CSV table of C-alpha atoms and ligand atoms in Angstrom, one decimal:
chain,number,residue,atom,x,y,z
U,24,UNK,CA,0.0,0.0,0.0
U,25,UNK,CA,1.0,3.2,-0.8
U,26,UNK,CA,1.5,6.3,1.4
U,27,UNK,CA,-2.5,7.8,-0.3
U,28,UNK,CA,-4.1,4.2,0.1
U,29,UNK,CA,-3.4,4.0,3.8
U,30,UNK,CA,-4.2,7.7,4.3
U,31,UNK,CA,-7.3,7.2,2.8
U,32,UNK,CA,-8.0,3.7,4.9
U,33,UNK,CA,-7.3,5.7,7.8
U,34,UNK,CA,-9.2,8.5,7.5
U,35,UNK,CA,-12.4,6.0,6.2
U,36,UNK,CA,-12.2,4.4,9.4
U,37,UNK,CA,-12.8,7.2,11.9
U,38,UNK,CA,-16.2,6.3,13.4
U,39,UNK,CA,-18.7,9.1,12.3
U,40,UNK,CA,-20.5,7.7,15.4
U,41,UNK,CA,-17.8,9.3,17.5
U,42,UNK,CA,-18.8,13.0,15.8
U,43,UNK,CA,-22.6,12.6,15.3
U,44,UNK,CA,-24.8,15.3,17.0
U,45,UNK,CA,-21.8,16.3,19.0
U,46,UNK,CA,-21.6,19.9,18.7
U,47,UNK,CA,-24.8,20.1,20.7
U,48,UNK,CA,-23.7,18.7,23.3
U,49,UNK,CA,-21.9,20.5,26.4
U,50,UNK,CA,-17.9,19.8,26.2
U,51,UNK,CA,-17.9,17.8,29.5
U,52,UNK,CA,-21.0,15.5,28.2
U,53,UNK,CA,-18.6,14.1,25.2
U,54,UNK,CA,-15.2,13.1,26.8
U,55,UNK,CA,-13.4,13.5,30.1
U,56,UNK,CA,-11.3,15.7,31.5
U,57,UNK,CA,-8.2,13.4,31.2
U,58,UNK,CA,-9.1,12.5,27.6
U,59,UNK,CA,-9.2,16.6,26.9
U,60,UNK,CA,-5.9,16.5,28.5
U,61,UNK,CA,-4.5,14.2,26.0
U,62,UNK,CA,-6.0,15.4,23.3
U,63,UNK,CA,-4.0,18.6,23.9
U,64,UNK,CA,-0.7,17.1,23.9
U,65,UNK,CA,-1.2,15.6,20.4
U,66,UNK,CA,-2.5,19.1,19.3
U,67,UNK,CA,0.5,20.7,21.2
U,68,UNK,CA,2.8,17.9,19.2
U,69,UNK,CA,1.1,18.8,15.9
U,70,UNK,CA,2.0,22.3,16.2
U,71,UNK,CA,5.6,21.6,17.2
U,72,UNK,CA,6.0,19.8,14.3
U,73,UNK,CA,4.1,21.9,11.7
U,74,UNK,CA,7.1,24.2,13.4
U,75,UNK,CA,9.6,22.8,12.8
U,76,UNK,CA,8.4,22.7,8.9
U,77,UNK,CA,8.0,26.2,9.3
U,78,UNK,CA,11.5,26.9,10.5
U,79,UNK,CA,12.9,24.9,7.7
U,80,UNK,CA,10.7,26.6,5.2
U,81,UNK,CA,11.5,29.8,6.4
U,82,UNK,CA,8.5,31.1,7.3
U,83,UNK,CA,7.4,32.6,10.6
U,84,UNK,CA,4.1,31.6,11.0
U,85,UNK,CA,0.4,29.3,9.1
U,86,UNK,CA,-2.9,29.5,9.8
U,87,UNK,CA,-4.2,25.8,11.0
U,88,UNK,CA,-6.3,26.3,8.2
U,89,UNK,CA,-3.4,26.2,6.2
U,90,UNK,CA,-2.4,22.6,4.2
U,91,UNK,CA,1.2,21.9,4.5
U,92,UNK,CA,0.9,21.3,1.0
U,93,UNK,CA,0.2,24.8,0.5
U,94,UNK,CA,3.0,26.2,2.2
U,95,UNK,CA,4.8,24.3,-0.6
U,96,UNK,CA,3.2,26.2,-3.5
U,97,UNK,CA,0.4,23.8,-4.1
U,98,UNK,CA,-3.1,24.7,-5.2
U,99,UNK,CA,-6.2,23.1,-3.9
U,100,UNK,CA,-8.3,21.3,-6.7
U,101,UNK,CA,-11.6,22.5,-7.6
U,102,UNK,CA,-13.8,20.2,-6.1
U,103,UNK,CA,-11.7,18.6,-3.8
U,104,UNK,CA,-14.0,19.2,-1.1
U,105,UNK,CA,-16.9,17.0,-3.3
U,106,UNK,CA,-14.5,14.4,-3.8
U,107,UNK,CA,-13.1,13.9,-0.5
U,108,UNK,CA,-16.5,12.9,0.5
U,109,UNK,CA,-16.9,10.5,-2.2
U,110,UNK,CA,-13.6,8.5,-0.9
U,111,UNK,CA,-14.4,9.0,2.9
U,112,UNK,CA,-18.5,8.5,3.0
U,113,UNK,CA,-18.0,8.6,6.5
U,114,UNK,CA,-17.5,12.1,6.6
U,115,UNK,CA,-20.7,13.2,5.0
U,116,UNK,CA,-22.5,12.7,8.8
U,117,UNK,CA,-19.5,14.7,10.2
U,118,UNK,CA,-20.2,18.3,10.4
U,119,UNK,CA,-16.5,19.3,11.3
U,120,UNK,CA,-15.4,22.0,8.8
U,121,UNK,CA,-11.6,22.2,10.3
U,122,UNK,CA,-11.5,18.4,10.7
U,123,UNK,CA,-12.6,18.0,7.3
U,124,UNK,CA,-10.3,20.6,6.0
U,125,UNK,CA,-7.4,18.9,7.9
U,126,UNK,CA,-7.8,15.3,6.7
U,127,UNK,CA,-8.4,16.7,3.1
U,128,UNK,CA,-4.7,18.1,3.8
U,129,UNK,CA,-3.5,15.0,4.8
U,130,UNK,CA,-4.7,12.7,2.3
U,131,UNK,CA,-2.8,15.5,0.3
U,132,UNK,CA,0.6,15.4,1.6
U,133,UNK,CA,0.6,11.3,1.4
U,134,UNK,CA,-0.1,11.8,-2.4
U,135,UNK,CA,2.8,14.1,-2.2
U,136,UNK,CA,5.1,11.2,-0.5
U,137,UNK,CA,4.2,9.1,-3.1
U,138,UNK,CA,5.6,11.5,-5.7
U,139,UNK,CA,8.7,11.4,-3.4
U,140,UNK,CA,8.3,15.1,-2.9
U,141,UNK,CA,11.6,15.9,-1.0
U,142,UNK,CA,10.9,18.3,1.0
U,143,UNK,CA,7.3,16.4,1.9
U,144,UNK,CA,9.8,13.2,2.5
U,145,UNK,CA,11.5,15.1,5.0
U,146,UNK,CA,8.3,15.4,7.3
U,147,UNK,CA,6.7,12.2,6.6
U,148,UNK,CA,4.4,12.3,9.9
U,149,UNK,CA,4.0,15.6,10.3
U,150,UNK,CA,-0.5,15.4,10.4
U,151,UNK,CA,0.2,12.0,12.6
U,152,UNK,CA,-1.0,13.9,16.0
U,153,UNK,CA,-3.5,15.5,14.1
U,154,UNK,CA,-5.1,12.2,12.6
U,155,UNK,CA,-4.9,10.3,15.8
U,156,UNK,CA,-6.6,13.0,17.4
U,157,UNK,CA,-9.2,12.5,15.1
U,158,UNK,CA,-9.1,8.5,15.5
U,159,UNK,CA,-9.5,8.7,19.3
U,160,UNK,CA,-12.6,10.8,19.1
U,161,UNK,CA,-11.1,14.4,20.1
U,162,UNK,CA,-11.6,16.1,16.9
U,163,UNK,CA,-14.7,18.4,18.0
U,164,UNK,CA,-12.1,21.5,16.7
U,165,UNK,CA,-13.2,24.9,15.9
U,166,UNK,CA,-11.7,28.2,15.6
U,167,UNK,CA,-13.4,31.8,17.6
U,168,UNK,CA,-11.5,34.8,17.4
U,169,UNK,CA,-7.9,33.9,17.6
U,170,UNK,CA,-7.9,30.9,18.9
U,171,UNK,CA,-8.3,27.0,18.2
U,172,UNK,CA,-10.8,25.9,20.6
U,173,UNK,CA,-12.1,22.9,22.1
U,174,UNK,CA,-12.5,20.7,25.7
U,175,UNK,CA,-8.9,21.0,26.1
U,176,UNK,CA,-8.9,25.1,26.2
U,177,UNK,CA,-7.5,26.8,23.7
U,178,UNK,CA,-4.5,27.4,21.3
U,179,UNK,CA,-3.6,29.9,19.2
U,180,UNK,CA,-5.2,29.8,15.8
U,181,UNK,CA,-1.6,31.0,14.2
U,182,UNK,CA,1.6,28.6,14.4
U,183,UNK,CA,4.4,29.7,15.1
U,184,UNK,CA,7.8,28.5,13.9
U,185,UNK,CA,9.5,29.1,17.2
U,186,UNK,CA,6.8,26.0,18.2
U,187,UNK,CA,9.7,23.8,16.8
U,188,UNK,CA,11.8,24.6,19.1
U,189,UNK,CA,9.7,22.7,21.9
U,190,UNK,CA,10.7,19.5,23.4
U,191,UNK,CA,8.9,16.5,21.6
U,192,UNK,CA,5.6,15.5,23.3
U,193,UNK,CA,5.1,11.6,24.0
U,194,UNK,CA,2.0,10.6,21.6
U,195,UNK,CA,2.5,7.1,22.1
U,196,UNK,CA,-0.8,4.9,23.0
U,197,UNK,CA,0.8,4.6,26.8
U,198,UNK,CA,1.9,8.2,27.5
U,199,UNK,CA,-1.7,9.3,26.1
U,200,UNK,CA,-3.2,6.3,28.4
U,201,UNK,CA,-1.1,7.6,31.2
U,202,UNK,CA,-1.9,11.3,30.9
U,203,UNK,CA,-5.7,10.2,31.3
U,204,UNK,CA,-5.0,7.7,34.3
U,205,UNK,CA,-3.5,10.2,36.4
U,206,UNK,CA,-5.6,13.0,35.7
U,207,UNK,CA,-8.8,10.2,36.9
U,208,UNK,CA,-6.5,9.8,39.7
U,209,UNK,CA,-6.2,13.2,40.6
U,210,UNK,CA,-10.1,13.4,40.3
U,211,UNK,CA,-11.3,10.6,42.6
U,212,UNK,CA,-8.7,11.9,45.0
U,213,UNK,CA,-10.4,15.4,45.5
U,214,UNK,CA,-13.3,13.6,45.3
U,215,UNK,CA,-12.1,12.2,48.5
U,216,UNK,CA,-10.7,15.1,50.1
U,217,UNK,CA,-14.4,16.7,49.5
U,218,UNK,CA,-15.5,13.8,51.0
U,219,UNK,CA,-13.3,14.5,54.3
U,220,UNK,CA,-11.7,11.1,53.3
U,221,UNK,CA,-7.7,12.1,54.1
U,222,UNK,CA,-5.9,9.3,52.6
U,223,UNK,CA,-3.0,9.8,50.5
U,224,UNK,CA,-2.3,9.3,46.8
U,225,UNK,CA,1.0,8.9,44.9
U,226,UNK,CA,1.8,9.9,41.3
U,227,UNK,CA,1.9,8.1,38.5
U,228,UNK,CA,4.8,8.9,37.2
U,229,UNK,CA,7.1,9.1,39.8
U,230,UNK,CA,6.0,7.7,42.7
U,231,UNK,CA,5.9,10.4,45.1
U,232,UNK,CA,3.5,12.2,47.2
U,233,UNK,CA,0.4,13.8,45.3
U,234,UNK,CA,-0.8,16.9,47.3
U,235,UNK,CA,-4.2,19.0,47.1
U,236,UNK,CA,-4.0,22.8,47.7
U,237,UNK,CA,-7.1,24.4,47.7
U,238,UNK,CA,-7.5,27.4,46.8
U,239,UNK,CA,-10.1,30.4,46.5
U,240,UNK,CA,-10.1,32.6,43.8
U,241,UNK,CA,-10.8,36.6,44.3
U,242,UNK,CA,-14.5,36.3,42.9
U,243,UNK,CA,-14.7,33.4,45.8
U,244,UNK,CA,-14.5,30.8,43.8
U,245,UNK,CA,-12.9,27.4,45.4
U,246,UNK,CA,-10.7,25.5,42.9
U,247,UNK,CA,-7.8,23.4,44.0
U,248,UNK,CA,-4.3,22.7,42.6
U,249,UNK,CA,-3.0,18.6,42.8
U,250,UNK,CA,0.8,18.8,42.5
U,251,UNK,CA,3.1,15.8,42.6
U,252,UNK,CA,5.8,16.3,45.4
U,253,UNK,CA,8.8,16.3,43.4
U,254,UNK,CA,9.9,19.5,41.2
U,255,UNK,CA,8.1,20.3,37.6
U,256,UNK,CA,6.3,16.7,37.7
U,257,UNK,CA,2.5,16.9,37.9
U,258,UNK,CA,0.4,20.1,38.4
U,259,UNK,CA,-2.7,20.9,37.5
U,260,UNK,CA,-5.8,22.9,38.6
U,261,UNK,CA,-9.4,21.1,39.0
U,262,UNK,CA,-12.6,22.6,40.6
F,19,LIG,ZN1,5.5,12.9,40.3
C-alpha cells in the first residue's frame, strides 16, 4: 500500500459515530477531562512539528487552516472538497469543517510522498498527531476569534515557527493512556478530600506524594491545585 491508500483507509475508518450530534452537546457530556488533557498534547505535538516545517521553510508563522501542502506552492483542486466525501462516505455525517479541512490536507501530503516530494519526504508524519486525534474521538475543533478551541482550552489559531523549538511531546498509546490515568487519579482523589476522606495518593509517574492545595479565587471561587511532590512533575488545577 502506498502512502494515499493507507491515508485514505485511515481517515475512512474514523467512526462518524464518534462526531454525530456532537456539537450540541456540552464539552464535559462528550469526553473526560483526562481524555481533553491528551488530546491537547497531540495538538500541542502537531503544532511543534508543523514548526519545525516552518523553520525549515523559512516562514514565521500558518494559519491551521493552512495545508502543508500549500505552504509548498500547491493549489487546492476544484472540487476537492466533493471528492473527499466520495472516498471518505463517512464524513458526510460529520459536520467538522476544520476536521474536514485537515484530513483533506493530509490525504494531500501522502499523495505528495508518493511522488517522493523531498521536501514532503523530510516530514513524513507531520498530520500523525492530528489524525490520531481525530481517531481517538477528540476532533470536536473549531476556531473563535484567535484561537483554536475545544474541551482542552485553547490554542492559538496561528503557528508559530518558534513551536519547533519545543521539546517532543510523547504521543505514544501509553503516555496518552497515562496522561488520562493520572488525571482520573487526581479526580477521585479530590473527590475524597471533598469527602473528608484524608488518605493519600502517589503519582503516577514518579511515585511520590500527590498533594491538594485548595485554593479560592478573588470572585470566591474554590478551585484546588494537585501537585506531585517532586519538582516540575504533575500540576494541575481542578474545581
Ligand atoms: Zn511525580
Amino acid at each position: 500500500m502506498n502512502y494515499y491508500e493507507s491515508g485514505v483507509e485511515r481517515i475512512r475508518n474514523i467512526d462518524a459515530n464518534l462526531y454525530i450530534e456532537i456539537s450540541k452537546k456540552r464539552y464535559e457530556e462528550v469526553r473526560s477531562k483526562g481524555e481533553y488533557e491528551a488530546d491537547a498534547n497531540l495538538i500541542a505535538e502537531y503544532y511543534r512539528r508543523v514548526g519545525v516545517f516552518l523553520q525549515f521553510i523559512s516562514k514565521e508563522a500558518a494559519s491551521i487552516y493552512i495545508g502543508m501542502d500549500m505552504l509548498l506552492g500547491f493549489k487546492m483542486e476544484e472540487n476537492e472538497w466533493d471528492s473527499f466525501l466520495e472516498t471518505c462516505p463517512n464524513f458526510n455525517k460529520i459536520d467538522i469543517m476544520l476536521m474536514k479541512l485537515i484530513s483533506i490536507h493530509y490525504l494531500r501530503w501522502c499523495s505528495l510522498l508518493d511522488a517522493r516530494d523531498n521536501i514532503a519526504l523530510q516530514f513524513p508524519d507531520i498530520y500523525e498527531p492530528m489524525i490520531k486525534l481525530f481517531e481517538r474521538g477528540g476532533g470536536r475543533i473549531n476556531t473563535h476569534h484567535h484561537e483554536l478551541v475545544g474541551g482542552f482550552g485553547a490554542f492559538s489559531r496561528s503557528i508559530h515557527a518558534n513551536r519547533g523549538d519545543m521539546t517532543p511531546f510523547d504521543i505514544s498509546d501509553v503516555a496518552l493512556e497515562n496522561i488520562i490515568k493520572e488525571v482520573e487519579l487526581a479526580e477521585g482523589y479530590l473527590a475524597d478530600y471533598k469527602n473528608g476522606n484524608l488518605s493519600e495518593n502517589n503519582c503516577i509517574r514518579c511515585g511520590n506524594k500527590l498533594l491538594i492545595l485548595p485554593n479560592l479565587s478573588d470572585y470566591g471561587y474554590q478551585w484546588y491545585k494537585i501537585k506531585c511532590e517532586t519538582k516540575d512533575c504533575f500540576d494541575k488545577n481542578f474545581s
